[in-house]
Coordinates of C-alpha atoms in Angstrom, one line a residue:
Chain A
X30 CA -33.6 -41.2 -75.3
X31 CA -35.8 -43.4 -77.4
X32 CA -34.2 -46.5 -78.7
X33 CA -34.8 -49.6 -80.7
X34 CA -34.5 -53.5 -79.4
X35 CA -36.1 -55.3 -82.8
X36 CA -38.7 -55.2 -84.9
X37 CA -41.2 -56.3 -81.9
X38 CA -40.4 -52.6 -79.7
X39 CA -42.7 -50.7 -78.8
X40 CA -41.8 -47.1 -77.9
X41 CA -43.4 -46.4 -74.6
X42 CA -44.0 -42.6 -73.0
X43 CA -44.7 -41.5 -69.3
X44 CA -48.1 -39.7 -69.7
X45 CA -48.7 -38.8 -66.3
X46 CA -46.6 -39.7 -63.2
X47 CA -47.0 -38.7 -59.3
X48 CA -48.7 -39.8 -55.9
X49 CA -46.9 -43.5 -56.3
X50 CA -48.1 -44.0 -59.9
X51 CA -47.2 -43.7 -63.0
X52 CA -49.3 -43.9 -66.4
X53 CA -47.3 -45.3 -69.5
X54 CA -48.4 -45.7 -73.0
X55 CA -48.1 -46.8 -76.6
X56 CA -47.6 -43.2 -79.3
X57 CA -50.7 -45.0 -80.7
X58 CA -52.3 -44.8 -77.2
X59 CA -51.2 -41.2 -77.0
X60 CA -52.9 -40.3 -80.3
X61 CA -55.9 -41.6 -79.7
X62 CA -56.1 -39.8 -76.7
X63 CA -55.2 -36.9 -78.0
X64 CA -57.8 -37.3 -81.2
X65 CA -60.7 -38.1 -78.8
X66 CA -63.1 -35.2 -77.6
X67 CA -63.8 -34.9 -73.9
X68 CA -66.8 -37.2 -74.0
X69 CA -64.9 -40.0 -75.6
X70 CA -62.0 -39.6 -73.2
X71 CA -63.2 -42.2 -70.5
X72 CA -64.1 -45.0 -73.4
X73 CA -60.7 -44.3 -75.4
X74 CA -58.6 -44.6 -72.5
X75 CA -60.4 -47.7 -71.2
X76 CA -60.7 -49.2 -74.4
X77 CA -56.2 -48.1 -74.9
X78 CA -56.0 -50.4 -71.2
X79 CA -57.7 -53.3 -72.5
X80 CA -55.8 -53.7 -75.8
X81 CA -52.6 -53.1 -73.3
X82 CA -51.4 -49.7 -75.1
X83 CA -51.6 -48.1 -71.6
X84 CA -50.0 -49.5 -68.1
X85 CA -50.2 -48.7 -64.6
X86 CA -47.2 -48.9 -62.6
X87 CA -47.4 -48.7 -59.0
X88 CA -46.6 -50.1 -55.9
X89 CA -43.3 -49.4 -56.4
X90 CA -41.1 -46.1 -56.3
X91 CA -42.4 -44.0 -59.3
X92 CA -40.5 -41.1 -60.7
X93 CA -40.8 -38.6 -58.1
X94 CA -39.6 -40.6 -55.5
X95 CA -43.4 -40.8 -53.7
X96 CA -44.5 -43.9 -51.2
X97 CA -47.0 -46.5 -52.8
X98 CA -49.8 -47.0 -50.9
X99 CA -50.9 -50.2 -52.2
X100 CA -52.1 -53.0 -50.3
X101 CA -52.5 -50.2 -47.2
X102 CA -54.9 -51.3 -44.5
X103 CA -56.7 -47.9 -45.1
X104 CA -57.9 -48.7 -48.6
X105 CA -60.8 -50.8 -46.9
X106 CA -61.6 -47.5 -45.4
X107 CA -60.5 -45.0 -48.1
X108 CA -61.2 -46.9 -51.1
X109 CA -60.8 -50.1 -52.9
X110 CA -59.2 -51.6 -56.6
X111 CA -59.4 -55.3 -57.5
X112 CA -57.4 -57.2 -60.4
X113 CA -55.5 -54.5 -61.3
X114 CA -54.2 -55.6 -64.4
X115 CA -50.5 -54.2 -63.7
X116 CA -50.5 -54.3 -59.5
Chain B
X23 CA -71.1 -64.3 -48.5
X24 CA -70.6 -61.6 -45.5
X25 CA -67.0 -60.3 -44.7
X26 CA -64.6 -60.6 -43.6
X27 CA -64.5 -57.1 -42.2
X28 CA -61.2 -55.1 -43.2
X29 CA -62.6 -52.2 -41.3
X30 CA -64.5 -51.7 -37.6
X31 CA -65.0 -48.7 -36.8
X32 CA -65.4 -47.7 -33.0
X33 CA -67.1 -45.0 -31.9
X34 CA -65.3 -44.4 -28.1
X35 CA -67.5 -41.5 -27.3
X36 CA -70.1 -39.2 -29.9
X37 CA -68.3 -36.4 -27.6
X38 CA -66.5 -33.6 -29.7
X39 CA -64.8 -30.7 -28.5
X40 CA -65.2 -28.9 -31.6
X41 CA -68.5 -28.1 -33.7
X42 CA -67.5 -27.9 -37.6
X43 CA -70.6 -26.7 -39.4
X44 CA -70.4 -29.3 -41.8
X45 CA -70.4 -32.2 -39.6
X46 CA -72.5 -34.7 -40.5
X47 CA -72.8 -36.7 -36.9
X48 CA -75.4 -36.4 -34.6
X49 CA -75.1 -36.2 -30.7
X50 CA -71.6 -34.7 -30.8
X51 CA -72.4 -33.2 -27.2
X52 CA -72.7 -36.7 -25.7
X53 CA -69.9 -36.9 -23.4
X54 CA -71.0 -40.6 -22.7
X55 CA -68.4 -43.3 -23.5
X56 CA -67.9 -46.7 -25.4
X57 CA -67.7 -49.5 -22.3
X58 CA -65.5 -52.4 -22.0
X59 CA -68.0 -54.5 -22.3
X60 CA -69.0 -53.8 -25.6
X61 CA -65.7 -53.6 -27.1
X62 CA -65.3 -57.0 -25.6
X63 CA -68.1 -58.0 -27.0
X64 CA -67.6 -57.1 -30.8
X65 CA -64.1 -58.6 -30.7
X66 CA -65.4 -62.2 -29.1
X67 CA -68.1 -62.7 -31.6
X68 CA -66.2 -61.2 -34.7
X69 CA -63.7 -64.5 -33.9
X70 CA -66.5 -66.7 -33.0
X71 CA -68.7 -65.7 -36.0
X72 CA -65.4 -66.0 -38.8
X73 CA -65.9 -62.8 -39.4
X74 CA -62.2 -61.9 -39.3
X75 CA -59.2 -63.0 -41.6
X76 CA -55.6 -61.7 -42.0
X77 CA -55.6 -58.4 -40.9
X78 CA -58.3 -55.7 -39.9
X79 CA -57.8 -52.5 -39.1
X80 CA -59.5 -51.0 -36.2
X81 CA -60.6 -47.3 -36.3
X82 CA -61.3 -44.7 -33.7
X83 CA -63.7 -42.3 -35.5
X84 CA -67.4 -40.5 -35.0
X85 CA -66.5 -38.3 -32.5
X86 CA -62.6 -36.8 -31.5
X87 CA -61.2 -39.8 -29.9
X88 CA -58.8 -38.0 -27.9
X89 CA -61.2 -37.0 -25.4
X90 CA -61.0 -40.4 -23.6
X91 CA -57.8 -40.6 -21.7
X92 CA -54.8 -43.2 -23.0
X93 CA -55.9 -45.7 -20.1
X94 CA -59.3 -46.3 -21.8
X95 CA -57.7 -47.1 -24.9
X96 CA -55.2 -49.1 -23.4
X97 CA -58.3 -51.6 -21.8
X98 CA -59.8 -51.1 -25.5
X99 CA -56.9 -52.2 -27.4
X100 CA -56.0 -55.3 -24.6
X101 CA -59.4 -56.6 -25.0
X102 CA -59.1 -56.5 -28.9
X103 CA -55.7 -57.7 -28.9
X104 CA -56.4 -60.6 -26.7
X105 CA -59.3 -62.1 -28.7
X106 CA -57.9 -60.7 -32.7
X107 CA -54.8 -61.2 -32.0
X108 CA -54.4 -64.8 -32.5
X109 CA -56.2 -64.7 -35.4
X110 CA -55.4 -61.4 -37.8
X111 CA -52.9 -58.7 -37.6
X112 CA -54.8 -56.3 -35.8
X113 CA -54.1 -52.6 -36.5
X114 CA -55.8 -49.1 -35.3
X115 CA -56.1 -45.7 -36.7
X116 CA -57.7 -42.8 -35.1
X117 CA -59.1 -40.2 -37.2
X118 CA -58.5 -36.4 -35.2
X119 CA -59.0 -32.4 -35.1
X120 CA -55.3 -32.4 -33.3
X121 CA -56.7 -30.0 -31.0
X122 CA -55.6 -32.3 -27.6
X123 CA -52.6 -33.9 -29.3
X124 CA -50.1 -34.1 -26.5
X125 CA -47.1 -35.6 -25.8
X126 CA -48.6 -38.5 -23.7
X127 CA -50.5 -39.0 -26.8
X128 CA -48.0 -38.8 -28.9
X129 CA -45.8 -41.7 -26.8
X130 CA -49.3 -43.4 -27.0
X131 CA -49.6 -43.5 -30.7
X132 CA -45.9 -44.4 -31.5
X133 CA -46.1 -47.1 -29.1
X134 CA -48.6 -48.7 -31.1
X135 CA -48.1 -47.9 -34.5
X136 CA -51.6 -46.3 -34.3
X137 CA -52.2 -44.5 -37.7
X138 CA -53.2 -40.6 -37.5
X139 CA -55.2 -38.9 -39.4
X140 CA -55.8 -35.1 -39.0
X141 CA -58.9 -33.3 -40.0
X142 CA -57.8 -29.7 -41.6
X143 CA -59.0 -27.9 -44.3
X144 CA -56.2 -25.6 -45.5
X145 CA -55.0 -22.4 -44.8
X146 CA -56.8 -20.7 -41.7
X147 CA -59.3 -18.7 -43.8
X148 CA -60.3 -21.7 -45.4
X149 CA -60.1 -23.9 -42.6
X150 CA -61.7 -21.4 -39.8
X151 CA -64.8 -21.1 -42.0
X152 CA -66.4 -24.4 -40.6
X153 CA -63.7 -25.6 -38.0
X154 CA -65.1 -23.6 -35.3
X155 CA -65.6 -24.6 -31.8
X156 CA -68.7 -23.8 -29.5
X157 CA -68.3 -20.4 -29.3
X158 CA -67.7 -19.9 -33.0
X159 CA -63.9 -19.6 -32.9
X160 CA -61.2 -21.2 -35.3
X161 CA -60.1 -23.5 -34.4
X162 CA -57.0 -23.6 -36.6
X163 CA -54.2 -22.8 -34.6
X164 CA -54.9 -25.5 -32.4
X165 CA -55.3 -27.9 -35.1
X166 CA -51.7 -26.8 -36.5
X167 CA -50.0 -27.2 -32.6
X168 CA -51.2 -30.4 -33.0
X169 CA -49.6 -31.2 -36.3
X170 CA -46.2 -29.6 -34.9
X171 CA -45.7 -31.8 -32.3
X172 CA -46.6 -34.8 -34.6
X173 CA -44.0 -33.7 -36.6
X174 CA -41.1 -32.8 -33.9
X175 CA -41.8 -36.3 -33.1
X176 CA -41.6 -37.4 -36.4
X177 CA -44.4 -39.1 -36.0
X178 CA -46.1 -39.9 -39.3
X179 CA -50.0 -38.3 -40.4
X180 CA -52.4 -38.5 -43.1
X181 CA -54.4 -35.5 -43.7
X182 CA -58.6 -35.4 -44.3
X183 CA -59.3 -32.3 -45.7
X184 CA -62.9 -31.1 -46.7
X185 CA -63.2 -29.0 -49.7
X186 CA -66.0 -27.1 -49.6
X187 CA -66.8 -23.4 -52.0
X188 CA -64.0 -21.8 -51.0
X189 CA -61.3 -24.3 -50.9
X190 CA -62.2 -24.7 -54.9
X191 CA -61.7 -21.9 -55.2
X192 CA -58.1 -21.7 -54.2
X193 CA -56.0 -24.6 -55.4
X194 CA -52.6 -22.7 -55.8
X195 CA -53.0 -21.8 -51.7
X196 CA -54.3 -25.7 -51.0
X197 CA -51.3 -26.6 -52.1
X198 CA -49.0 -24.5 -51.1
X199 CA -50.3 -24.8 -47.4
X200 CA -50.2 -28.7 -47.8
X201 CA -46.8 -28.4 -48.8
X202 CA -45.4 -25.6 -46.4
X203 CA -47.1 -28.3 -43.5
X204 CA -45.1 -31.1 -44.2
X205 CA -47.8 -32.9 -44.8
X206 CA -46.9 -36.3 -46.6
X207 CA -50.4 -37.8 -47.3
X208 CA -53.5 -36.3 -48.4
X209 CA -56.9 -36.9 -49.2
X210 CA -60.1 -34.7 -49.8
X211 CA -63.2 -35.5 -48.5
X212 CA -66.1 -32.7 -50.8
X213 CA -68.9 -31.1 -48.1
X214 CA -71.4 -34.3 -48.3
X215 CA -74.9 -33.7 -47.5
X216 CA -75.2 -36.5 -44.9
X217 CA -76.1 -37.3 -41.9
X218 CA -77.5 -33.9 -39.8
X219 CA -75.6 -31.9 -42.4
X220 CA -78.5 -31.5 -44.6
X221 CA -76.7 -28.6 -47.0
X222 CA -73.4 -28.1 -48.6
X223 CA -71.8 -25.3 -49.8
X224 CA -71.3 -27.2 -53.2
X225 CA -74.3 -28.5 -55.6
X226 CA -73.9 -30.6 -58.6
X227 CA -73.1 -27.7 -60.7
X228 CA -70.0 -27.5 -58.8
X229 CA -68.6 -30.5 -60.7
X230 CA -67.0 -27.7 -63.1
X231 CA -65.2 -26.0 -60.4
X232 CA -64.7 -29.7 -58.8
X233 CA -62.5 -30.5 -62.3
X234 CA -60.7 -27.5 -62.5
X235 CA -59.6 -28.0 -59.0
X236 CA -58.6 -31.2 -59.3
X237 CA -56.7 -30.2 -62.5
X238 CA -54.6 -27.6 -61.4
X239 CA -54.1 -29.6 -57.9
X240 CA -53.1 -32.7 -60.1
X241 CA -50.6 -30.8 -62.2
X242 CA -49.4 -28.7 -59.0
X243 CA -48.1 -32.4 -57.8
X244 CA -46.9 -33.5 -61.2
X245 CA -44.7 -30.1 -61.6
X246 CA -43.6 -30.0 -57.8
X247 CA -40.6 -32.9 -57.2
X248 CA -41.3 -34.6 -53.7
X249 CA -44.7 -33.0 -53.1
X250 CA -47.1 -34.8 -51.3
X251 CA -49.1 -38.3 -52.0
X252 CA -52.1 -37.3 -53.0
X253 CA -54.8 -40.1 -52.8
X254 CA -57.6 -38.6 -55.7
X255 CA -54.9 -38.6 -57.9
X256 CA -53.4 -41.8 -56.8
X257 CA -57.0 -43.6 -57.1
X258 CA -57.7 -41.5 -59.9
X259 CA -55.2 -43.5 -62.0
X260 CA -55.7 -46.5 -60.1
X261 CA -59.4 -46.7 -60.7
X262 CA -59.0 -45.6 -64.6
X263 CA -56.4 -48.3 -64.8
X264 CA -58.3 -51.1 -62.8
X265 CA -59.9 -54.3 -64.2
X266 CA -63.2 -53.6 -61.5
X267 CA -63.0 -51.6 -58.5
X268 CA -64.6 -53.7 -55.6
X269 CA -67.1 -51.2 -53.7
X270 CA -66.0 -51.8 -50.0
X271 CA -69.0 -50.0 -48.8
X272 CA -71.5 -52.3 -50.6
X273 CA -70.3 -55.6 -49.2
X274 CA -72.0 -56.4 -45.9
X275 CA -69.4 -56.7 -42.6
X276 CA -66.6 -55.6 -44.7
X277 CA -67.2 -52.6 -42.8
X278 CA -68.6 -52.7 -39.5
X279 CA -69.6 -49.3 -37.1
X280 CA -70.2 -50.0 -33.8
X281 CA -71.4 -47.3 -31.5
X282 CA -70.1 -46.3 -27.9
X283 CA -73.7 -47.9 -27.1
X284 CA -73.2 -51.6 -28.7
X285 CA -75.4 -50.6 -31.8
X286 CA -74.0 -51.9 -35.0
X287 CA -74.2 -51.1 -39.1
X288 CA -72.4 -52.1 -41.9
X289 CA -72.3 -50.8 -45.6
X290 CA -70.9 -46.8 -45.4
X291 CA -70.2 -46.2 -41.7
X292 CA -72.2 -42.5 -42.2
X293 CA -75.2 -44.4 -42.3
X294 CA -75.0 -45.5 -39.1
X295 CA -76.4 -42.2 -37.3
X296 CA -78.8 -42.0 -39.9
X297 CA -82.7 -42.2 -40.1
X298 CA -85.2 -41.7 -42.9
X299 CA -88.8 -42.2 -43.2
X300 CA -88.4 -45.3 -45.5
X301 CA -86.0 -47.3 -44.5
X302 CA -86.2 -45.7 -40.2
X303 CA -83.2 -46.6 -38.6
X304 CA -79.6 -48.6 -40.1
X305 CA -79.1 -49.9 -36.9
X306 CA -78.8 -53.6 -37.6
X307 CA -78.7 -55.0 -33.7
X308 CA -76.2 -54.7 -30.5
X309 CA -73.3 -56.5 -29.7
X310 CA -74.6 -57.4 -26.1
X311 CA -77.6 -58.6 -27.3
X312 CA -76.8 -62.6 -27.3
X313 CA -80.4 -62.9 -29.3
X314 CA -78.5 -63.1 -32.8
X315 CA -75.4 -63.1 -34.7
X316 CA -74.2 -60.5 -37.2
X317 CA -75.0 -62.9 -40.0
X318 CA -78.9 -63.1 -38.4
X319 CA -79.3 -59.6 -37.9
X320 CA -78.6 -58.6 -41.5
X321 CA -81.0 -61.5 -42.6
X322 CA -84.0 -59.2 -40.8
X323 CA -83.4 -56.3 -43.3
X324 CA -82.2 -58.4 -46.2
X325 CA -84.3 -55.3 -48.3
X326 CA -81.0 -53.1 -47.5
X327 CA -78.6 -55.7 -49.2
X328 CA -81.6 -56.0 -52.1
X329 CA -81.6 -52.2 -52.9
X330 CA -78.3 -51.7 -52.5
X331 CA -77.6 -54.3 -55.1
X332 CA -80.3 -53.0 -57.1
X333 CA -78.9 -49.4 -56.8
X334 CA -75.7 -50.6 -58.1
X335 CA -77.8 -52.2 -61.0
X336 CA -78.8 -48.8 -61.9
X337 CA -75.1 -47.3 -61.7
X338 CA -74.3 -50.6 -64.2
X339 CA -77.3 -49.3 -66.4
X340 CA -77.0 -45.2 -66.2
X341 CA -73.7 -44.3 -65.8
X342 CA -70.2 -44.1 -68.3
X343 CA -68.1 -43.8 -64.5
X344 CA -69.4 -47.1 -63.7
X345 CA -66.3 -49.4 -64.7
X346 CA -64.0 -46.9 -62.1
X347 CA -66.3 -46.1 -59.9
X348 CA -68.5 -49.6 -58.7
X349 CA -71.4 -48.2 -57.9
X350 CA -71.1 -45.6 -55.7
X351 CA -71.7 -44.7 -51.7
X352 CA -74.8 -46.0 -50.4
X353 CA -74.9 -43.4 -47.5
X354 CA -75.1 -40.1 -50.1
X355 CA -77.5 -42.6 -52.5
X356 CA -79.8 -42.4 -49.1
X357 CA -79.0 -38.7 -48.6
X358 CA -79.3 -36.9 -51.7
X359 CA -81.6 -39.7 -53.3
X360 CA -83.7 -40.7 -50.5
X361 CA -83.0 -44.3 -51.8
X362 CA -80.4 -47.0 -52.0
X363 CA -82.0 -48.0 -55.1
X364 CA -80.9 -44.9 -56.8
X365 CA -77.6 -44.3 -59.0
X366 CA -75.8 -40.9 -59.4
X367 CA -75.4 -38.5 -56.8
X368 CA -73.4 -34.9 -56.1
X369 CA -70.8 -37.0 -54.4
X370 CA -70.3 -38.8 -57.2
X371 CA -69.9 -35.6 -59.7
X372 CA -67.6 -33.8 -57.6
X373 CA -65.5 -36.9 -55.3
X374 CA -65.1 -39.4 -58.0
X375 CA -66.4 -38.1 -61.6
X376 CA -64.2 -34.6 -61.2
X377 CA -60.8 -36.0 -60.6
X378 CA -61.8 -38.9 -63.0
X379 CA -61.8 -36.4 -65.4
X380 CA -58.7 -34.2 -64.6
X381 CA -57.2 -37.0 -64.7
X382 CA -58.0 -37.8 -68.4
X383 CA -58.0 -34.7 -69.4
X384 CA -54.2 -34.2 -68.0
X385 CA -53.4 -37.5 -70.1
X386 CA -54.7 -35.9 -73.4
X387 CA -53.0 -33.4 -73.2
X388 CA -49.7 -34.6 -72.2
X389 CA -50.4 -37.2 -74.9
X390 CA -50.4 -34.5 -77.4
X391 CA -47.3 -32.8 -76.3
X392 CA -45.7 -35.8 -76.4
X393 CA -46.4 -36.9 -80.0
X394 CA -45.2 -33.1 -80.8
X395 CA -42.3 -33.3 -78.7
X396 CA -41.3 -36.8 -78.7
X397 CA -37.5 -35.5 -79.2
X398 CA -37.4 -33.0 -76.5
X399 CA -34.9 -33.7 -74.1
X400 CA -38.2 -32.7 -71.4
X401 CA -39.9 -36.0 -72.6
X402 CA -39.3 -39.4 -70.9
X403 CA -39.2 -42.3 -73.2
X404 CA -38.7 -45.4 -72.3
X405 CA -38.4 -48.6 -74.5
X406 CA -40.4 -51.8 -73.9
X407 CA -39.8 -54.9 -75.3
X408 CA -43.2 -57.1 -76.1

């Protein structure tokens, strides 16, 4: 249930969770990408990361109980992230 | 800067017993095998060139490895041991049809903490329209005895699947089949034209049917508790949320394929078996030629690091995806383009682009049903402190 701790809270929502991540954000992150039409969808959600409104969180049990699979060997072979800002 | 390679993969024979349509490797009824020699050879100049650091992981790939016995490997993996060893964490994976899993294999790959990972497509129509063998038969059944004994062994597997026309077409049965498996891990690979495979079932207008897939697949995983790890939505989210995604297959030596022969590539490993008219061969030398080093070799086509860096130029320049993808695959740039110095191709639409934007279009929505329903006792809140 949502609470309050101060002026300086900031009521967070899981948008998408599964797969050893989880996607968290701001209700001003959520309306924007909610306003923004399918084109604008990449640039809104980038643009929500960089002012911080949305988080990763990962490598680490997410909701559903899943294995993270960061820092695996494989991801030279199956893919790659750098400077994750919330790894 | 060149390395340090996270990835080498070994080819220990071209040799498959199976003959998937969309195979994109040549040769695959070259029984020959990868010598000792060679294998002795990439690891001893690897350490003496610096080319390895921490930890690399060592796969067996381009051909169905379990067609060379478990004494083979064992001389392999000895030789690699010896001269790695002392200077990374050495770890393999072998990428399989499951067809000759057996229980000597089995004791083999436990004993080794070798990772598995099984090639099956989905259910049996699915997968029996391009797993065949020789003779044109399924081979699905024998993929799935496989995957039982991995699992009454509890020994744990990845799963490559290929989604081709008809896998996008069925999500719901993707799913359940993935699920009704066991299967833990899995990632799709889309029907690349590459390599000898010079058609695909998909096209770029598939990247429609590529999105809805991945949509309904994506919310399949978020409605289902405890269903499998799913790596395009993993990396989906990963990549959306990343500062810069580093492009492992445009680094030189970061990945390294060496053939059962000695010849060596680096960049995608697909190029490897690959030849065009402009660029001939990506062959780059042999590890039993003493002539040069890895680092010398690449300095001879230095024009395959140029274009390459100039191809990822053009991603910079032409494409919205850039910032989560890095610049694409080199190998389907060659392919579909005919160029490294080239930007967007059908694997990018359908492998990257399409769960990209499943992805986003599952956080709208789920953004605006949470604004609406922000007191439902369905909602997760959670409260930060900043």
């Amino acid at each position: 249930m949502p609470s309050k701790k101060g002026a300086a809270a900031a009521v967070t929502c899981i948008l998408i969770a599964g797969s050893g991540v989880a996607l968290t954000g701001s209700a001003d992150a959520a309306a924007q990408l909610r306003d923004a039409s399918h084109d604008q969808l990449l640039q809104v959600f980038r643009q929500a990361l960089a002012e911080g409104k949305l988080r990763l969180s990962a490598n680490q049990a997410a909701p559903d109980g899943d294995e993270p699979k960061f820092g695996d060997f494989s991801d030279a072979f199956r893919d790659s992230f750098k400077d994750n800002p919330t790894s | 800067m060149l390395g340090p390679v996270r990835l080498l993969i070994l080819q220990s024979t071209p040799f498959c017993n199976i003959d998937c349509t969309y195979c994109y490797l040549p040769h695959r009824q070259n029984a020959e095998r990868l010598k000792l020699s060679v294998v002795e050879a990439v690891a001893e100049r690897l350490r003496s060139e610096g080319l390895v650091k921490e930890y690399i992981e060592v796969c067996w790939h381009a051909g169905e490895p379990l067609v060379v016995p478990i004494p083979t490997y064992r001389a392999y993996m000895q030789a690699l041991n010896e001269r790695l060893g002392p200077v990374a964490k050495v770890r393999y994976s072998l990428q399989t049809n499951a067809t000759l899993l057996s229980r000597e294999w089995c004791d083999f790959i436990r004993e080794n903490d070798i990772r598995v990972g099984v090639s099956v497509d989905g259910p049996r129509a699915i997968h029996d329209r391009y797993r065949v063998d020789r003779l044109g038969r399924g081979t699905f059944d024998r993929t799935v005895r496989g995957i039982e004994l991995l699992k009454a062994l509890e020994i744990p597997y990845y799963v490559i699947a290929v989604l081709h026309r008809e896998s996008l077409r069925a999500p719901d049965e993707m799913f359940e089949f993935f699920q009704s498996l066991g299967a833990k891990e899995v990632c799709f690979n889309i029907e690349e034209i590459e390599g000898v495979n010079k058609t695909s079932s998909l096209s770029s207008e598939a990247k429609g049917s590529a999105t809805e897939f991945f949509l309904r697949y994506f919310e399949l995983i978020r409605a289902t508790p405890g269903s499998h790890w799913l790596r395009e939505f993993s990396h989906s989210l990963r990549r959306l949320s990343a500062k810069s995604v580093h492009n492992a297959q445009a680094h030189p030596f970061e990945i390294l394929t060496v053939d059962y022969t000695g010849n060596y590539s680096t960049f995608s490993p697909e190029m490897h078996g690959m030849s065009t008219e402009r660029y001939a061969s990506f062959v780059l030398g042999n590890v039993l030629d003493p002539a040069s080093s890895f680092a010398e070799s690449l300095g001879r086509r230095v024009e395959l690091v140029e274009e390459i860096e100039r191809g990822i130029t053009r991603c910079k320049e032409t494409c919205r995806y850039f910032e989560v993808c890095g610049g694409g695959s080199p190998s389907n740039k060659v392919a579909e383009n005919g160029s490294l110095d080239s930007a967007e191709t059908m694997n990018c639409r359908l492998s990257l682009q399409a769960p990209v934007d499943a992805m986003l279009l599952i956080a709208s929505s789920q953004a605006a049903g949470q604004l609406v329903t922000s007191s439902s006792a369905a909602v997760s809140f959670d409260v930060e402190t900043r």
